[in-house]
Short mmCIF file of C-alpha atoms in Angstrom, two decimals:
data_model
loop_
_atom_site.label_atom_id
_atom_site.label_comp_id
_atom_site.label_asym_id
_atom_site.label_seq_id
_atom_site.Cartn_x
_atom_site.Cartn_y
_atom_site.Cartn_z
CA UNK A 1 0.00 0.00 0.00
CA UNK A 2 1.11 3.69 -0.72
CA UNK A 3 2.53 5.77 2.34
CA UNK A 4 2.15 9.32 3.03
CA UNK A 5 4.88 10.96 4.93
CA UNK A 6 3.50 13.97 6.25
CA UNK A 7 5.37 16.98 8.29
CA UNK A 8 5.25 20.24 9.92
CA UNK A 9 7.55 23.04 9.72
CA UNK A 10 9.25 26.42 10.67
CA UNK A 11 12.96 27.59 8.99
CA UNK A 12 14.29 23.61 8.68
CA UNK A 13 16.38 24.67 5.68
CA UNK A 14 19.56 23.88 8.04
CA UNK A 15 18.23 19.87 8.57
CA UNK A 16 15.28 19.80 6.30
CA UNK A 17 17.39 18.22 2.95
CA UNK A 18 18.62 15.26 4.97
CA UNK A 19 15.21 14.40 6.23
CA UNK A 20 13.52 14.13 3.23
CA UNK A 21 16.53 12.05 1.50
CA UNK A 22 16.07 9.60 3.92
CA UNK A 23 12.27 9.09 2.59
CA UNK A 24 13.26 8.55 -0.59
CA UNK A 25 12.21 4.82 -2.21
CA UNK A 26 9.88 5.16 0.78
CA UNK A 27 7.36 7.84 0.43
CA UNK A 28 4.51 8.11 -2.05
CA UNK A 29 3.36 11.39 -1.03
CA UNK A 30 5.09 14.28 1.62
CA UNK A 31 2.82 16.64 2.73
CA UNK A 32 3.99 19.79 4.53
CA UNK A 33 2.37 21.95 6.72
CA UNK A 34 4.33 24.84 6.91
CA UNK A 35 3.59 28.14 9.80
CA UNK A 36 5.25 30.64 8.05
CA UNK A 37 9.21 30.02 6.92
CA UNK A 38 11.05 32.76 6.36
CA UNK A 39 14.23 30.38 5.07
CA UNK A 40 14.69 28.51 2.05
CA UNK A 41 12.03 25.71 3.29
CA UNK A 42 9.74 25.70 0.70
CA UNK A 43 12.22 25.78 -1.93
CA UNK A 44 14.12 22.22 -0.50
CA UNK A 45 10.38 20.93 0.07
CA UNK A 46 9.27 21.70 -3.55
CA UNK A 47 12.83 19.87 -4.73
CA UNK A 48 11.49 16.80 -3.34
CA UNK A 49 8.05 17.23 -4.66
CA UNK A 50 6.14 17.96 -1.52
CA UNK A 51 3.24 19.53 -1.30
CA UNK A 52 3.19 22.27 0.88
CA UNK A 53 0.74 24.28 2.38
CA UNK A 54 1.39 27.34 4.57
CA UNK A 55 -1.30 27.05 8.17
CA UNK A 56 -1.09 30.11 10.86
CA UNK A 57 0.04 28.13 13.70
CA UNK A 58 -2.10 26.14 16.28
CA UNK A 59 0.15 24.53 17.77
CA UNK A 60 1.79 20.89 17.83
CA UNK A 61 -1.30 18.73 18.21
CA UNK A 62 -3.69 20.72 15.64
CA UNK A 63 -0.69 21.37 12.96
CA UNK A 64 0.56 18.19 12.61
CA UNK A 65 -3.47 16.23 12.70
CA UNK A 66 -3.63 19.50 9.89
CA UNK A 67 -0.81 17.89 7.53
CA UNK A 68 -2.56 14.08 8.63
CA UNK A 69 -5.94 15.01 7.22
CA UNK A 70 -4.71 16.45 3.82
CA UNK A 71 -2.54 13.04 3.15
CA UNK A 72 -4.36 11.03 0.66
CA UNK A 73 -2.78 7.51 1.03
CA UNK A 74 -3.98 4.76 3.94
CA UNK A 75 -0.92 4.47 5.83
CA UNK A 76 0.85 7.86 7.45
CA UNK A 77 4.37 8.15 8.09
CA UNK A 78 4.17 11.27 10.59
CA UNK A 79 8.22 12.46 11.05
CA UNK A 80 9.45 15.85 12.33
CA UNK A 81 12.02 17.93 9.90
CA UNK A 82 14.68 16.90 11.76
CA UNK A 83 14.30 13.18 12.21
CA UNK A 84 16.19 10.85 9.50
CA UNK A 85 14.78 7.68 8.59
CA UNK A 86 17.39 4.70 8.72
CA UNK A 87 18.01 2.52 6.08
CA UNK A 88 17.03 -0.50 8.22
CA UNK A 89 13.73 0.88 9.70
CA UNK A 90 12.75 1.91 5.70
CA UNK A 91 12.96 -1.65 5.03
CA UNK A 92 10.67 -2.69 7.88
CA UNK A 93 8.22 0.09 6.82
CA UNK A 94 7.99 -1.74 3.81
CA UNK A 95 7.42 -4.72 4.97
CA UNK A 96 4.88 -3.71 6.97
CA UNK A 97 2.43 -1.83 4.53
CA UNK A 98 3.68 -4.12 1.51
CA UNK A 99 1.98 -7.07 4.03
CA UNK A 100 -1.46 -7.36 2.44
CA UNK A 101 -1.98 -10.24 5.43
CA UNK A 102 -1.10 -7.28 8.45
CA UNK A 103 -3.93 -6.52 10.90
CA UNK A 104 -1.44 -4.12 12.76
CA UNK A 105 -2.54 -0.62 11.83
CA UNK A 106 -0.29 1.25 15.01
CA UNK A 107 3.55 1.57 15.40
CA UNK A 108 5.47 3.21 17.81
CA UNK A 109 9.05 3.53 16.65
CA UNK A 110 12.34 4.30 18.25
CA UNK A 111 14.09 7.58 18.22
CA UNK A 112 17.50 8.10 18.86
CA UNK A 113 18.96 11.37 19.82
CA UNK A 114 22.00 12.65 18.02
CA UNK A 115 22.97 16.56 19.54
CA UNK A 116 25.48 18.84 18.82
CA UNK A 117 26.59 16.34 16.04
CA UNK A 118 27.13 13.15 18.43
CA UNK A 119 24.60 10.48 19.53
CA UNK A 120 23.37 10.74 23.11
CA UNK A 121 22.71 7.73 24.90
CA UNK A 122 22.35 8.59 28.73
CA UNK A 123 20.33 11.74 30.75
CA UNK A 124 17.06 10.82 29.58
CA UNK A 125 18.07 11.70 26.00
CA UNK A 126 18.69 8.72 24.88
CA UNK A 127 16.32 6.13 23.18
CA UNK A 128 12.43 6.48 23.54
CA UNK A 129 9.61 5.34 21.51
CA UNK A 130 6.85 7.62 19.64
CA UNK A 131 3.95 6.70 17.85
CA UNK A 132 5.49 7.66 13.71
CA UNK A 133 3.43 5.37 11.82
CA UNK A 134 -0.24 4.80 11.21
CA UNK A 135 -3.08 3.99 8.98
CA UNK A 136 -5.40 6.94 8.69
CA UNK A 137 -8.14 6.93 10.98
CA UNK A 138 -6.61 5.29 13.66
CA UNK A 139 -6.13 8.23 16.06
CA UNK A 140 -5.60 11.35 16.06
CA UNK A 141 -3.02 14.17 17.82
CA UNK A 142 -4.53 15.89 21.23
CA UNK A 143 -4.66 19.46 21.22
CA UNK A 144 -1.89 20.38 23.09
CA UNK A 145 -0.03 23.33 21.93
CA UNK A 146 3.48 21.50 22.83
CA UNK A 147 3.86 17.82 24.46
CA UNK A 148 1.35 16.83 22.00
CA UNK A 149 0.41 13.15 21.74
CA UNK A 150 -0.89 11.03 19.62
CA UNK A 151 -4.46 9.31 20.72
CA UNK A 152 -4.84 5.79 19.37
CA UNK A 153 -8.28 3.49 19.14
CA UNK A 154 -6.13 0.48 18.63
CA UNK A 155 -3.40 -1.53 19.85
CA UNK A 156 -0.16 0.12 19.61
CA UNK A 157 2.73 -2.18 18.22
CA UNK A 158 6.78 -1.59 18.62
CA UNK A 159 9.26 -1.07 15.72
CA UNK A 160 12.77 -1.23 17.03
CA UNK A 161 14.92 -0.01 13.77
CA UNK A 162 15.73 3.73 14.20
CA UNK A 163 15.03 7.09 13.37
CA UNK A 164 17.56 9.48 14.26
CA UNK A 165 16.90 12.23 15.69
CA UNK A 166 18.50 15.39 15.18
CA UNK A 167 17.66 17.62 18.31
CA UNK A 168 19.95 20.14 17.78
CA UNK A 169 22.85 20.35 14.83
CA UNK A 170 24.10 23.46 17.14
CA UNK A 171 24.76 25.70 19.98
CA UNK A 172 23.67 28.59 18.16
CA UNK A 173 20.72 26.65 16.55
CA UNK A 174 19.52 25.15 20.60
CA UNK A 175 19.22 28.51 21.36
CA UNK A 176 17.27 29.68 18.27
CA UNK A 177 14.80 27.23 19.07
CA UNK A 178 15.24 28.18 22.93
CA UNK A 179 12.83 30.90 23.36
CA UNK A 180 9.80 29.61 20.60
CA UNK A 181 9.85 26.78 22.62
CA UNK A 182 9.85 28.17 26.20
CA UNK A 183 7.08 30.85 25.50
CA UNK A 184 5.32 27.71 23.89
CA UNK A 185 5.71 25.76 26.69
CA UNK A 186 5.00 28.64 29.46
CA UNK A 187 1.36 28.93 27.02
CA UNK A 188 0.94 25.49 27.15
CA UNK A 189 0.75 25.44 31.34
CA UNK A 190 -1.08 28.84 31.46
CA UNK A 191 -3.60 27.59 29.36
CA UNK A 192 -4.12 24.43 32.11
CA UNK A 193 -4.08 26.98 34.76
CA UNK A 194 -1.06 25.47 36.45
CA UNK A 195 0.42 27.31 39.35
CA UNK A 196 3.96 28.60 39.43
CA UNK A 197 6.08 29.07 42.78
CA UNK A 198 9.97 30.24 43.07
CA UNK A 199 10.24 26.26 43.85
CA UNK A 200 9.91 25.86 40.52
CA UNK A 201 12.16 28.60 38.95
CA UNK A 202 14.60 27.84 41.42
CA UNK A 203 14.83 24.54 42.55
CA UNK A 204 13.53 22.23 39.51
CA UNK A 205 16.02 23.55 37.28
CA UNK A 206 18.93 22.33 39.85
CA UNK A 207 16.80 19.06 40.41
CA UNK A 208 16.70 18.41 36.68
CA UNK A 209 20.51 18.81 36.23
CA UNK A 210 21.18 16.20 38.91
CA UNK A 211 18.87 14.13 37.51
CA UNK A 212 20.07 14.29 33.81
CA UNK A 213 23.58 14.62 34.74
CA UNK A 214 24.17 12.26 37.89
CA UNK A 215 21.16 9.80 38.23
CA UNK A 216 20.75 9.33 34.93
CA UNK A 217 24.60 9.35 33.80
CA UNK A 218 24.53 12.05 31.78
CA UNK A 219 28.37 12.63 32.35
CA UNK A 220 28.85 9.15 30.24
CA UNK A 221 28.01 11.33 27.17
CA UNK A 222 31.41 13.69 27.96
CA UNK A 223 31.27 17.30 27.29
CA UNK A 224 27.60 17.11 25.31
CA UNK A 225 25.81 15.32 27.73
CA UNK A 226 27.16 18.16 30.36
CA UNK A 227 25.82 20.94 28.39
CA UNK A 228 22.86 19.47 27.96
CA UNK A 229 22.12 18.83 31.33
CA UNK A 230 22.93 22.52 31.65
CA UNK A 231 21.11 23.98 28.94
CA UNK A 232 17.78 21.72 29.86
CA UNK A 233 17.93 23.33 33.67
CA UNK A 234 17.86 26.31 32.19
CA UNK A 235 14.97 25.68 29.68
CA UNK A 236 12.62 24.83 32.89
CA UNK A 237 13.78 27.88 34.80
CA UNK A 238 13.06 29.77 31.79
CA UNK A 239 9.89 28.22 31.03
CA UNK A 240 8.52 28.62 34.89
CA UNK A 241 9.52 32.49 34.90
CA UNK A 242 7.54 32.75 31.72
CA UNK A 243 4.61 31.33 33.24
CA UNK A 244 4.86 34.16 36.23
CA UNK A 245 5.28 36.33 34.14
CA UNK A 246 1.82 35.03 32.32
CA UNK A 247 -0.04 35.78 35.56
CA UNK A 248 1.30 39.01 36.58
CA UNK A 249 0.43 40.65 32.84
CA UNK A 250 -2.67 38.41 31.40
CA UNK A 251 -2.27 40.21 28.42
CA UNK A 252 1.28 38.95 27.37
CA UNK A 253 -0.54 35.65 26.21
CA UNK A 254 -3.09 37.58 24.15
CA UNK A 255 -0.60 39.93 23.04
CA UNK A 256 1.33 36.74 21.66
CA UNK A 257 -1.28 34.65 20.37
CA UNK A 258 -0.92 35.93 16.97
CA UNK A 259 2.73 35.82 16.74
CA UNK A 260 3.88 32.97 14.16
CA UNK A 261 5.23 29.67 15.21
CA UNK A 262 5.87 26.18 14.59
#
């Protein structure tokens, strides 16, 4: 059966090429739901025959069940611009939807972090498992503006073969990303009407380095797995002052809501 790989995306012209070579032989369709690139995006998307559609954000949930619903093929590949498909787990995709005797219609597959140019095994960074590939009408994203997740109506099976994930390429691109994703996070929590205390600001962040660094032996990654340890402290002190800063001036949300993301 044909597959549909379908994306979303903001300025991926740094990562964006080697993600959709790795869908190559694979992919019968790649639809992108783009939030407004400034960057060359569209022009590497259109090189690989994508269609692409420009959406004012939503958020993570609503864009990406956006780029599901204009797919036209029964099974979905859903991948983020800076994953990379490996040659072994494009082999078992094949298989699977090539199977006209599967029943399985759910797969979670595993992702692999590779930061800063090196692959990151330790501090919570390492392997984990995400629902990537589906037949349509099987379940759909939640609404969450960030931490979205997908919502399945049938059993969920593992593939083990890898997709690579690309968190950050570098410094200067974490910190690009740094404060889209804190306000979007910060949004996310104000929206729930969850509280914020200096506990949070000040002592989750050190909580979270010990934990990334020292429990979960973060330090076996060397240099990287030290600044990441770092930089991720920082992200939830950053985050949690957003927040306060939320519910001292109500009006920084609404002021914001229009600003373009993805």
């Amino acid at each position: 059966m044909k597959i549909s790989v379908a994306m979303i995306t903001f300025n991926e012209e740094k990562i964006l090429r080697k993600t959709l070579e790795s869908v190559k032989g694979l992919a019968d369709e790649i639809v992108i739901v783009d939030s407004g690139s400034t960057d060359t995006t569209k022009d590497i998307a259109e090189e690989f025959g994508a269609k692409f559609y420009i959406e004012s954000w939503k958020g993570y949930g609503p864009q990406r069940n956006l780029a599901i619903e204009k797919c036209e093929n029964e099974w979905i590949l859903n991948i983020d611009a800076d994953e990379e498909i490996s040659e072994e787990l494009k082999k078992k995709i094949i298989g699977i939807t090539s199977d006209i005797n599967n029943k399985k219609e759910i797969f979670k597959i595993n992702r692999l972090s590779v930061c800063f140019g090196k692959e990151i095994k330790h501090g919570g960074w390492g392997t984990s498992y995400a629902i990537r590939l589906f037949k349509k009408g099987s379940g759909k994203f939640n609404d969450n503006i960030v931490h979205e997740e997908f919502k399945a109506n049938k059993e969920i099976f593992k593939i083990k073969e890898n997709i690579y994930h690309h968190s950050y390429l570098t410094m200067e691109d974490y910190f690009n990303r740094f404060n889209r994703y804190t306000t979007e996070g910060a949004k996310d929590y104000y929206k729930k009407n969850k509280k914020v205390s200096i506990l949070d600001i000040v002592i989750n962040p050190i909580y979270k380095f010990l934990k990334m660094y020292i429990f979960r032996l973060g330090f076996l990654d060397g240099i990287e797995g030290f600044v990441i340890a770092s930089t991720s402290s920082m992200y939830s002190m950053i985050k949690y002052f957003k927040l306060r800063e939320m519910y001292k001036n109500g009006s920084y949300l609404q002021k914001n809501n229009n600003s373009k993301n993805g």
